[in-house]
Coordinates of C-alpha atoms (C1' of nucleotides) in Angstrom, one line a residue:
Chain B
M1 CA -0.1 -0.1 0.1
A2 CA 2.9 2.4 -0.5
E3 CA 1.7 5.7 -1.3
S4 CA 3.0 7.3 -4.5
M5 CA 5.7 9.7 -3.8
F6 CA 4.1 12.5 -6.0
S7 CA 0.6 13.4 -6.6
E8 CA -0.8 12.8 -9.9
I9 CA -0.3 15.2 -12.7
S10 CA -3.8 17.0 -13.0
T11 CA -4.3 16.7 -16.8
T12 CA -7.1 19.0 -16.4
D13 CA -9.1 18.0 -19.7
L14 CA -10.2 20.9 -21.7
V15 CA -13.7 19.7 -21.8
T16 CA -13.9 19.2 -18.0
Q17 CA -12.6 22.8 -17.7
I18 CA -15.0 24.1 -19.8
S19 CA -18.1 22.1 -18.3
R20 CA -16.9 23.3 -14.8
Q21 CA -16.9 27.0 -16.1
I22 CA -20.3 26.7 -17.6
T23 CA -21.7 24.9 -14.5
E24 CA -20.2 27.6 -12.4
A25 CA -21.8 30.4 -14.5
I26 CA -25.1 28.7 -14.2
V27 CA -25.2 28.1 -10.6
T28 CA -24.0 31.6 -9.9
G29 CA -26.8 32.9 -12.0
R30 CA -24.4 34.7 -14.6
L31 CA -26.2 32.5 -17.0
K32 CA -29.9 32.8 -16.4
P33 CA -32.5 30.0 -17.2
G34 CA -33.7 29.8 -20.8
A35 CA -30.3 31.6 -22.0
R36 CA -29.0 30.1 -25.1
L37 CA -25.7 28.7 -25.2
T38 CA -24.3 29.7 -28.7
E39 CA -21.5 27.3 -29.4
L40 CA -19.5 29.7 -31.4
Q41 CA -19.9 32.5 -28.8
L42 CA -18.8 30.3 -26.2
S43 CA -16.1 28.9 -28.1
R44 CA -14.7 32.3 -28.7
E45 CA -15.0 33.1 -25.0
F46 CA -13.0 30.0 -24.0
G47 CA -10.5 30.4 -26.9
T48 CA -11.2 27.2 -28.3
S49 CA -13.0 25.7 -31.1
R50 CA -16.6 24.4 -31.0
A51 CA -15.8 20.8 -30.6
P52 CA -15.0 20.8 -26.9
V53 CA -17.8 23.1 -26.1
R54 CA -20.3 20.9 -27.7
E55 CA -18.8 17.9 -25.7
A56 CA -19.0 19.9 -22.5
A57 CA -22.6 21.0 -23.2
R58 CA -23.5 17.4 -23.7
L59 CA -22.2 16.5 -20.2
L60 CA -24.1 19.2 -18.6
E61 CA -27.2 18.0 -20.3
S62 CA -27.0 14.6 -19.0
Q63 CA -26.7 16.3 -15.8
G64 CA -29.9 18.0 -16.4
L65 CA -28.2 21.4 -16.2
V66 CA -28.9 22.4 -19.8
V67 CA -31.5 21.0 -22.1
F68 CA -30.7 20.4 -25.7
S69 CA -32.9 20.9 -28.7
P70 CA -31.9 19.2 -31.8
R71 CA -30.9 21.7 -34.6
R72 CA -31.6 24.7 -32.1
G73 CA -29.0 24.2 -29.5
F74 CA -28.4 24.2 -26.0
F75 CA -30.5 26.2 -23.3
V76 CA -29.9 26.6 -19.8
R77 CA -32.6 24.7 -18.1
T78 CA -35.5 26.5 -16.6
L79 CA -36.1 25.2 -13.3
T80 CA -39.8 25.3 -12.3
A81 CA -41.2 25.1 -8.7
V82 CA -42.3 21.6 -9.4
D83 CA -38.6 20.7 -10.2
L84 CA -37.5 22.1 -6.9
R85 CA -40.1 20.2 -5.0
D86 CA -39.0 17.2 -6.7
I87 CA -35.4 17.8 -6.2
Y88 CA -35.7 18.3 -2.4
E89 CA -38.2 15.7 -2.2
L90 CA -35.6 13.1 -3.6
R91 CA -33.0 14.7 -1.4
I92 CA -35.0 13.7 1.5
G93 CA -35.3 10.2 0.5
L94 CA -31.6 10.1 -0.3
E95 CA -30.1 11.9 2.7
L96 CA -32.2 10.0 5.2
H97 CA -31.2 6.7 3.7
A98 CA -27.4 8.0 3.8
A99 CA -27.9 8.8 7.4
S100 CA -29.4 5.4 8.1
L101 CA -26.4 3.7 6.6
A102 CA -24.1 6.1 8.0
L103 CA -25.3 4.9 11.5
E104 CA -23.5 1.8 11.1
R105 CA -20.7 2.7 9.2
I106 CA -19.5 6.3 10.1
G107 CA -15.9 6.5 11.6
Q108 CA -14.7 8.6 14.4
A109 CA -12.9 10.9 12.3
E110 CA -15.9 11.3 10.2
V111 CA -17.9 12.4 13.1
A112 CA -15.1 14.7 14.1
G113 CA -15.5 16.3 10.6
L114 CA -19.0 16.9 10.8
E115 CA -18.6 18.8 13.9
R116 CA -15.9 20.8 12.7
Q117 CA -18.3 21.7 9.8
I118 CA -20.8 22.8 12.3
E119 CA -18.2 25.1 13.8
K120 CA -17.5 26.6 10.4
L121 CA -21.0 27.3 9.8
Y122 CA -21.1 29.3 13.2
R123 CA -17.9 31.3 12.1
L124 CA -19.5 32.0 8.6
A125 CA -22.7 33.0 10.4
D126 CA -21.0 35.7 12.0
A127 CA -18.6 36.8 9.2
G128 CA -19.2 35.3 5.8
S129 CA -21.1 35.9 2.5
A130 CA -24.3 34.2 1.9
E131 CA -22.7 32.2 -0.8
S132 CA -20.0 30.8 1.3
Q133 CA -22.5 29.8 3.9
I134 CA -24.7 28.0 1.4
F135 CA -21.7 26.2 0.1
E136 CA -20.4 25.0 3.4
D137 CA -23.9 24.2 4.5
F138 CA -24.0 21.8 1.3
A139 CA -20.6 20.6 2.3
F140 CA -21.8 19.5 5.7
H141 CA -24.8 17.4 3.9
R142 CA -22.3 15.9 1.5
M143 CA -20.0 14.7 4.4
L144 CA -23.0 13.3 5.8
C145 CA -23.8 11.3 2.6
A146 CA -20.2 10.4 2.2
A147 CA -20.4 8.7 5.8
S148 CA -23.0 6.2 4.3
H149 CA -19.5 4.9 2.5
N150 CA -21.8 4.4 -0.8
A151 CA -20.1 6.3 -3.6
R152 CA -23.1 5.8 -5.9
L153 CA -25.4 7.7 -3.6
V154 CA -22.9 10.5 -3.1
K155 CA -22.8 11.1 -6.8
V156 CA -26.4 11.5 -7.0
Y157 CA -26.2 13.9 -4.1
D158 CA -23.6 15.8 -5.9
E159 CA -25.9 16.4 -9.0
L160 CA -28.7 17.4 -6.8
A161 CA -26.5 19.8 -4.9
T162 CA -25.7 21.6 -8.1
E163 CA -29.4 21.9 -9.2
M164 CA -30.3 23.0 -5.6
R165 CA -27.4 25.8 -5.8
A166 CA -29.0 26.9 -9.1
G167 CA -32.3 27.1 -7.7
I168 CA -31.3 29.0 -4.7
T169 CA -29.2 31.5 -6.7
L170 CA -32.2 32.2 -8.7
I171 CA -34.3 33.1 -5.6
G172 CA -31.6 35.5 -4.5
K173 CA -31.0 35.4 -0.7
L174 CA -32.7 32.6 1.6
Y175 CA -30.6 32.8 4.9
D176 CA -32.7 35.0 7.1
D177 CA -30.7 33.7 10.1
P178 CA -27.4 32.0 9.4
H179 CA -27.0 31.5 13.2
R180 CA -30.2 29.6 13.5
I181 CA -29.5 27.5 10.5
A182 CA -26.0 26.5 11.8
K183 CA -27.8 25.4 15.1
T184 CA -30.3 23.1 13.5
H185 CA -27.4 20.9 12.3
E186 CA -26.5 20.0 15.7
P187 CA -29.1 17.6 16.7
I188 CA -28.4 15.6 13.5
V189 CA -25.0 15.0 14.6
A190 CA -25.8 14.6 18.2
A191 CA -28.5 12.0 17.3
L192 CA -25.9 10.3 14.8
K193 CA -23.1 9.9 18.0
R194 CA -25.9 8.4 20.1
S195 CA -26.9 6.1 17.4
D196 CA -30.4 7.4 17.9
R197 CA -31.8 6.2 14.5
K198 CA -35.5 7.6 15.1
E199 CA -34.2 11.1 16.3
L200 CA -31.7 11.2 13.5
L201 CA -34.1 10.5 10.7
G202 CA -36.7 13.0 12.3
A203 CA -34.2 15.9 12.8
L204 CA -32.8 15.5 9.3
R205 CA -36.2 15.2 7.7
D206 CA -37.3 18.6 9.6
H207 CA -34.2 20.3 8.6
I208 CA -34.7 19.4 5.0
T209 CA -38.2 19.9 4.9
V210 CA -37.8 23.5 6.2
A211 CA -35.4 24.2 3.4
Q212 CA -37.6 22.7 0.8
E213 CA -40.7 24.7 1.8
A214 CA -38.9 27.9 1.9
V215 CA -37.3 27.4 -1.5
V216 CA -40.6 26.0 -3.1
A217 CA -42.5 29.1 -1.6
L218 CA -40.0 31.7 -2.8
F219 CA -40.0 30.1 -6.1
H220 CA -43.6 30.1 -6.5
G221 CA -43.3 33.9 -6.1
I222 CA -40.6 34.0 -8.7
E223 CA -42.7 32.2 -11.3
K224 CA -45.7 34.4 -10.5
D225 CA -43.6 37.4 -11.2
A226 CA -42.3 36.1 -14.5
T227 CA -45.9 35.5 -15.5
D228 CA -47.0 38.8 -14.5
A229 CA -44.3 40.4 -16.6
Q230 CA -45.0 38.8 -19.9
N231 CA -41.5 38.6 -21.0
G232 CA -39.8 38.2 -17.7
P233 CA -36.2 38.3 -16.9
I234 CA -36.2 34.7 -16.9
W235 CA -35.7 34.7 -20.7
H236 CA -33.1 37.4 -20.8
C237 CA -29.7 36.1 -21.8
G238 CA -27.4 38.8 -20.5
Chain Q
M1 CA -52.5 26.1 -18.9
A2 CA -53.8 24.9 -22.3
E3 CA -51.8 21.7 -23.0
S4 CA -50.2 21.8 -26.6
M5 CA -52.2 19.8 -29.0
F6 CA -49.6 17.9 -30.6
S7 CA -46.6 15.9 -28.9
E8 CA -43.2 17.2 -30.2
I9 CA -41.9 15.6 -33.4
S10 CA -39.1 13.4 -32.3
T11 CA -36.0 14.3 -34.5
T12 CA -33.8 11.3 -33.5
D13 CA -30.5 12.9 -32.9
L14 CA -27.5 11.2 -34.2
V15 CA -25.7 11.4 -30.9
T16 CA -28.5 10.1 -29.0
Q17 CA -28.8 7.2 -31.4
I18 CA -25.0 6.3 -31.1
S19 CA -25.3 6.5 -27.3
R20 CA -28.5 4.2 -27.2
Q21 CA -26.7 1.7 -29.3
I22 CA -23.4 1.5 -27.2
T23 CA -25.7 1.4 -24.2
E24 CA -27.6 -1.5 -25.4
A25 CA -24.1 -3.2 -26.4
I26 CA -22.9 -2.7 -22.9
V27 CA -25.9 -3.9 -21.0
T28 CA -26.4 -6.9 -23.4
G29 CA -22.8 -7.9 -22.8
R30 CA -21.7 -7.5 -26.3
L31 CA -19.1 -4.9 -25.2
K32 CA -17.4 -6.3 -22.2
P33 CA -16.2 -4.4 -19.1
G34 CA -12.7 -2.8 -19.6
A35 CA -13.2 -3.0 -23.4
R36 CA -11.8 0.0 -25.2
L37 CA -14.0 2.2 -27.1
T38 CA -12.0 3.2 -30.1
E39 CA -13.4 6.2 -31.7
L40 CA -12.1 5.5 -35.2
Q41 CA -13.6 1.8 -35.1
L42 CA -17.0 3.0 -33.8
S43 CA -17.3 5.9 -36.2
R44 CA -16.6 3.4 -39.0
E45 CA -19.3 0.9 -37.6
F46 CA -22.0 3.7 -37.5
G47 CA -20.8 5.1 -40.6
T48 CA -20.1 8.6 -39.1
S49 CA -17.2 10.7 -38.3
R50 CA -15.6 10.7 -34.9
A51 CA -17.3 13.7 -33.5
P52 CA -20.8 12.4 -32.7
V53 CA -19.1 9.2 -31.2
R54 CA -17.0 11.2 -28.9
E55 CA -20.2 13.2 -27.9
A56 CA -22.0 10.1 -27.4
A57 CA -19.2 8.6 -25.2
R58 CA -19.2 11.8 -23.1
L59 CA -22.9 11.1 -22.4
L60 CA -22.3 7.6 -21.4
E61 CA -19.5 8.5 -19.1
S62 CA -21.5 11.0 -16.9
Q63 CA -24.0 8.2 -16.8
G64 CA -21.2 6.0 -15.3
L65 CA -21.4 3.3 -18.2
V66 CA -18.0 4.2 -19.4
V67 CA -14.9 5.6 -17.9
F68 CA -12.9 8.1 -19.5
S69 CA -8.9 8.5 -19.4
P70 CA -7.5 11.6 -20.7
R71 CA -5.4 11.0 -23.8
R72 CA -6.2 7.2 -23.7
G73 CA -9.7 7.1 -24.4
F74 CA -13.0 5.6 -23.4
F75 CA -13.5 2.2 -21.7
V76 CA -16.4 0.1 -20.7
R77 CA -16.7 0.5 -17.0
T78 CA -15.9 -2.5 -14.8
L79 CA -18.3 -3.0 -12.3
T80 CA -17.2 -4.5 -9.1
A81 CA -19.1 -6.4 -6.2
V82 CA -18.9 -3.1 -4.1
D83 CA -20.3 -1.1 -7.2
L84 CA -23.1 -3.4 -7.3
R85 CA -23.8 -3.4 -3.5
D86 CA -23.8 0.3 -3.7
I87 CA -26.3 0.4 -6.6
Y88 CA -28.6 -2.0 -4.9
E89 CA -28.3 -0.3 -1.6
L90 CA -29.3 3.0 -3.3
R91 CA -31.9 1.4 -5.1
I92 CA -33.5 0.4 -1.8
G93 CA -33.5 3.9 -0.5
L94 CA -34.7 5.3 -3.7
E95 CA -37.7 2.8 -4.3
L96 CA -38.7 2.7 -0.7
H97 CA -39.1 6.5 -0.8
A98 CA -40.8 6.3 -3.9
A99 CA -43.4 3.9 -2.8
S100 CA -43.8 6.1 0.3
L101 CA -44.7 8.9 -1.9
A102 CA -46.9 6.7 -4.1
L103 CA -49.0 5.9 -1.3
E104 CA -50.5 9.5 -1.3
R105 CA -50.4 10.2 -4.9
I106 CA -50.9 7.0 -7.0
G107 CA -54.0 6.8 -9.3
Q108 CA -56.3 4.1 -9.8
A109 CA -54.9 3.7 -13.4
E110 CA -51.5 3.3 -12.1
V111 CA -52.5 0.6 -9.8
A112 CA -54.3 -1.2 -12.5
G113 CA -51.0 -0.9 -14.5
L114 CA -48.9 -2.4 -12.0
E115 CA -51.3 -5.4 -11.7
R116 CA -51.2 -6.0 -15.3
Q117 CA -47.6 -5.8 -15.3
I118 CA -47.9 -8.5 -12.6
E119 CA -49.7 -10.6 -15.0
K120 CA -47.2 -10.0 -17.7
L121 CA -44.5 -11.4 -15.4
Y122 CA -46.6 -14.5 -14.9
R123 CA -47.0 -15.1 -18.6
L124 CA -43.3 -14.5 -19.2
A125 CA -42.4 -16.8 -16.5
D126 CA -44.1 -19.7 -18.6
A127 CA -42.8 -18.8 -22.0
G128 CA -40.4 -16.2 -22.2
S129 CA -36.5 -15.3 -22.4
A130 CA -34.7 -14.6 -19.3
E131 CA -34.0 -11.2 -20.8
S132 CA -37.4 -10.4 -21.3
Q133 CA -38.4 -11.4 -17.7
I134 CA -35.6 -9.0 -16.4
F135 CA -36.7 -6.4 -18.6
E136 CA -40.5 -6.5 -17.7
D137 CA -39.3 -6.9 -13.8
F138 CA -37.5 -3.6 -14.0
A139 CA -40.5 -2.0 -16.0
F140 CA -42.6 -3.0 -13.0
H141 CA -40.3 -1.2 -10.5
R142 CA -40.0 1.7 -13.1
M143 CA -43.9 2.0 -12.9
L144 CA -43.9 2.1 -9.1
C145 CA -41.3 4.6 -9.1
A146 CA -43.3 6.7 -11.4
A147 CA -46.2 6.5 -9.2
S148 CA -44.2 8.7 -6.9
H149 CA -45.1 11.4 -9.4
N150 CA -41.4 12.8 -9.0
A151 CA -39.5 13.0 -12.4
R152 CA -36.2 13.5 -10.9
L153 CA -36.5 10.3 -8.9
V154 CA -37.5 8.4 -12.0
K155 CA -34.6 9.6 -13.7
V156 CA -32.1 8.4 -11.1
Y157 CA -33.9 5.2 -11.2
D158 CA -33.6 4.8 -14.8
E159 CA -29.7 5.2 -14.6
L160 CA -29.6 2.6 -11.9
A161 CA -31.6 0.3 -13.8
T162 CA -29.0 0.6 -16.5
E163 CA -26.3 -0.4 -14.4
M164 CA -28.2 -3.1 -12.7
R165 CA -28.9 -4.6 -16.2
A166 CA -25.2 -4.5 -17.3
G167 CA -24.3 -6.2 -14.0
I168 CA -27.0 -9.0 -14.3
T169 CA -25.8 -9.5 -17.8
L170 CA -22.3 -10.2 -16.7
I171 CA -23.5 -12.8 -14.2
G172 CA -25.3 -14.7 -17.0
K173 CA -28.3 -16.0 -15.4
L174 CA -30.2 -15.1 -12.1
Y175 CA -34.0 -16.2 -12.4
D176 CA -33.9 -19.7 -10.7
D177 CA -37.7 -19.5 -10.5
P178 CA -39.2 -16.9 -12.5
H179 CA -42.7 -18.0 -11.3
R180 CA -41.7 -17.4 -7.7
I181 CA -40.2 -14.0 -8.7
A182 CA -43.4 -12.8 -10.1
K183 CA -45.2 -13.8 -7.2
T184 CA -43.2 -11.8 -4.9
H185 CA -44.4 -8.7 -6.6
E186 CA -47.9 -9.3 -5.5
P187 CA -47.7 -8.5 -1.9
I188 CA -46.3 -5.2 -2.8
V189 CA -49.1 -4.0 -4.8
A190 CA -51.5 -5.6 -2.3
A191 CA -50.2 -3.4 0.5
L192 CA -50.3 -0.3 -1.9
K193 CA -54.0 -1.0 -2.3
R194 CA -54.5 -1.3 1.2
S195 CA -52.4 1.8 1.8
D196 CA -50.4 -0.3 4.4
R197 CA -47.1 1.6 4.7
K198 CA -45.4 -0.6 7.1
E199 CA -46.1 -3.7 5.0
L200 CA -45.4 -2.0 1.6
L201 CA -42.1 -0.9 2.6
G202 CA -41.3 -4.2 4.5
A203 CA -42.2 -6.1 1.4
L204 CA -40.3 -4.0 -1.1
R205 CA -37.4 -4.0 1.0
D206 CA -37.2 -7.8 1.1
H207 CA -37.8 -8.1 -2.4
I208 CA -35.0 -5.8 -3.4
T209 CA -32.7 -7.1 -0.7
V210 CA -33.1 -10.5 -2.1
A211 CA -32.1 -9.6 -5.3
Q212 CA -29.1 -7.4 -4.0
E213 CA -27.9 -10.5 -2.1
A214 CA -28.1 -12.9 -5.2
V215 CA -26.5 -10.3 -7.5
V216 CA -23.7 -9.5 -5.0
A217 CA -22.9 -13.0 -4.1
L218 CA -22.8 -14.3 -7.8
F219 CA -20.6 -11.3 -8.5
H220 CA -18.2 -12.0 -6.0
G221 CA -17.8 -15.4 -7.5
I222 CA -17.1 -13.6 -11.1
E223 CA -14.5 -11.4 -9.5
K224 CA -12.8 -14.5 -7.9
D225 CA -12.6 -16.3 -11.4
A226 CA -11.3 -13.2 -13.0
T227 CA -8.7 -13.0 -10.4
D228 CA -8.0 -16.9 -10.6
A229 CA -7.3 -16.8 -14.3
Q230 CA -4.6 -13.9 -14.4
N231 CA -5.8 -12.3 -17.7
G232 CA -9.5 -13.0 -17.2
P233 CA -12.1 -12.6 -19.7
I234 CA -12.9 -9.1 -18.2
W235 CA -10.3 -7.4 -20.1
H236 CA -11.0 -9.1 -23.6
C237 CA -12.3 -6.8 -26.1
G238 CA -14.0 -9.2 -28.7
Chain Y
dG1 C1' 19.0 -13.2 -19.0
dC2 C1' 17.2 -8.5 -17.7
dG3 C1' 16.2 -3.7 -16.9
dG4 C1' 16.5 0.6 -19.3
dT5 C1' 16.1 3.6 -23.6
dG6 C1' 14.5 5.2 -27.8
dC7 C1' 11.7 4.7 -31.9
dC8 C1' 7.2 3.7 -34.6
dG9 C1' 2.6 2.9 -35.3
dA10 C1' -2.0 3.8 -33.7
dT11 C1' -5.1 6.8 -30.9
dT12 C1' -6.7 11.2 -29.1
dG13 C1' -7.2 16.5 -28.9
dT14 C1' -8.3 20.1 -31.4
dC15 C1' -9.4 22.7 -35.3
dG16 C1' -11.4 25.1 -39.5
dA17 C1' -14.7 24.1 -43.3
dC18 C1' -18.8 23.1 -45.5
dA19 C1' -23.8 21.7 -45.8
dA20 C1' -28.3 21.8 -43.9
dA21 C1' -31.5 23.8 -40.9
dT22 C1' -33.7 27.3 -38.1
dT23 C1' -34.9 32.3 -36.8
dG24 C1' -36.6 36.5 -37.9
dA25 C1' -37.7 40.3 -40.9
dC26 C1' -40.0 41.8 -44.9
dA27 C1' -42.7 41.7 -48.7
dA28 C1' -46.8 40.1 -50.9
dT29 C1' -51.6 38.5 -51.2
dT30 C1' -56.3 38.0 -49.7
Chain A
dA1 C1' -54.9 44.0 -40.9
dA2 C1' -53.8 39.4 -40.8
dT3 C1' -51.8 35.5 -42.8
dT4 C1' -48.6 33.6 -45.9
dG5 C1' -44.5 33.1 -48.7
dT6 C1' -39.6 34.4 -49.3
dC7 C1' -34.9 35.4 -48.3
dA8 C1' -30.7 36.3 -45.8
dA9 C1' -28.2 35.9 -41.6
dT10 C1' -27.1 33.0 -37.9
dT11 C1' -26.3 28.8 -36.0
dT12 C1' -26.1 23.8 -35.9
dG13 C1' -24.4 19.0 -37.8
dT14 C1' -21.0 16.5 -39.5
dC15 C1' -16.6 15.8 -41.5
dG16 C1' -11.8 15.4 -42.7
dA17 C1' -6.8 16.8 -41.4
dC18 C1' -3.1 17.6 -38.5
dA19 C1' -0.4 17.8 -34.2
dA20 C1' 0.4 15.8 -29.6
dT21 C1' 0.7 11.7 -27.2
dC22 C1' 0.5 7.0 -25.7
dG23 C1' 1.6 1.9 -25.8
dG24 C1' 4.4 -1.5 -27.5
dC25 C1' 8.4 -3.4 -29.6
dA26 C1' 13.3 -4.1 -30.6
dC27 C1' 17.6 -2.6 -29.5
dC28 C1' 21.1 -1.9 -26.1
dG29 C1' 24.5 -2.1 -22.3
dC30 C1' 25.1 -4.6 -18.1

DNA sequence: GCGGTGCCGATTGTCGACAAATTGACAATT
DNA sequence: AATTGTCAATTTGTCGACAATCGGCACCGC
């Protein structure tokens, strides 16, 4: 099991690089839902030809971040309130299952990691951007999923997290009281340490359901606005 | 809210066509794990250039069916016993959650569809290929997931189903008594009709766990074989 | 015989080009 | 005035080509 002396040379694939940049642009809201992804324009921006851009766009399509219409091109996916309900609903099933598995498989180091992450959330609650708070919040839940020691599950969580970030960005802001949010993570880890399954699942379900209801409600507001203004900002490119 | 009167014309995209064909080749075992997907060879077989093949391969990569190594190319993913354990484990969480949601949302027509599907399983048990039995078995569970009315969940199930089909094909055969298998679907629908949550989740968990244990055990055997024969068939291209 | 070295064919990464299709605007017709 | 027909500009779909890189093989010194 001798560790290799050097870390692997990171041959950052051009396609991967491009897909990451587009993903980032979408989840940060720089690319708005419905916006057209013109291959020529993107390739010029990245300084490449169209081929890598197309491949990157295909990747994002199968991840559900963009939709593809043959002969018409790629467009940033327009999330609906129903989509977000589905996403959070699936997340509940996924994360509760992960927590259930974690009860039997989590190690001491992982528990410690979760506790450190909560501390980080507290620190960011005092001094940190909303984006960083959201980011680290997702990181906490990812660690919890990873504690299931089920790689396939974590992969699904990552995809869901990307979609959730995109949705939250559209809303604008969500964290009314980041301190309170940080606090709601504590009973989860506490129950996990006590191996209290019932309490763990209950706390986790409550935690996610609160987020779901907030997001979906706010999103309904957005959709209403977009309908009111006939040609809402949703279809603006930028 | 006026529904569009006509369904969209399905312009079968070349890339989609290719990716479907490759997927089919993998799940039916015509392309074996570890096999190299040479772009030039594939493009010649499909009568196209390399560009669409690359895009199709990227799609399959993000679905986890093939792995990609920069500067080396695409290879059919080699499933391990741990992978299959993870996949079935995730499926349990996913499908139980789907069933739980279905309890509140399933309609009469969907229940009838599930019952018809069980009848179909019985018919195929008497006269039907093993492939068709497996295919329709998956169709039953897909219908169950669809009854959750959560599109995002169904998408994940579809991806899992593809991976499971690939794994089962590698094993060779699984259905010792297809009649018995068909029968084990009945308590699931029965509990669903009675809105008996506890019974539904229990029956479903048992059903999937049986499949998981069978698949993982048989797969361990395969891995053993592959290790015994130094250069096992796993790395044969064909 | 054996481990290391350098070369060669095969394959991937990327690009520019051309054909086909879509979009939007404008003109013609009823 | 509303609908239809036409056209030009833009954009996608696909292709073939070239450079960079990888894997395998013979070669070489020990």
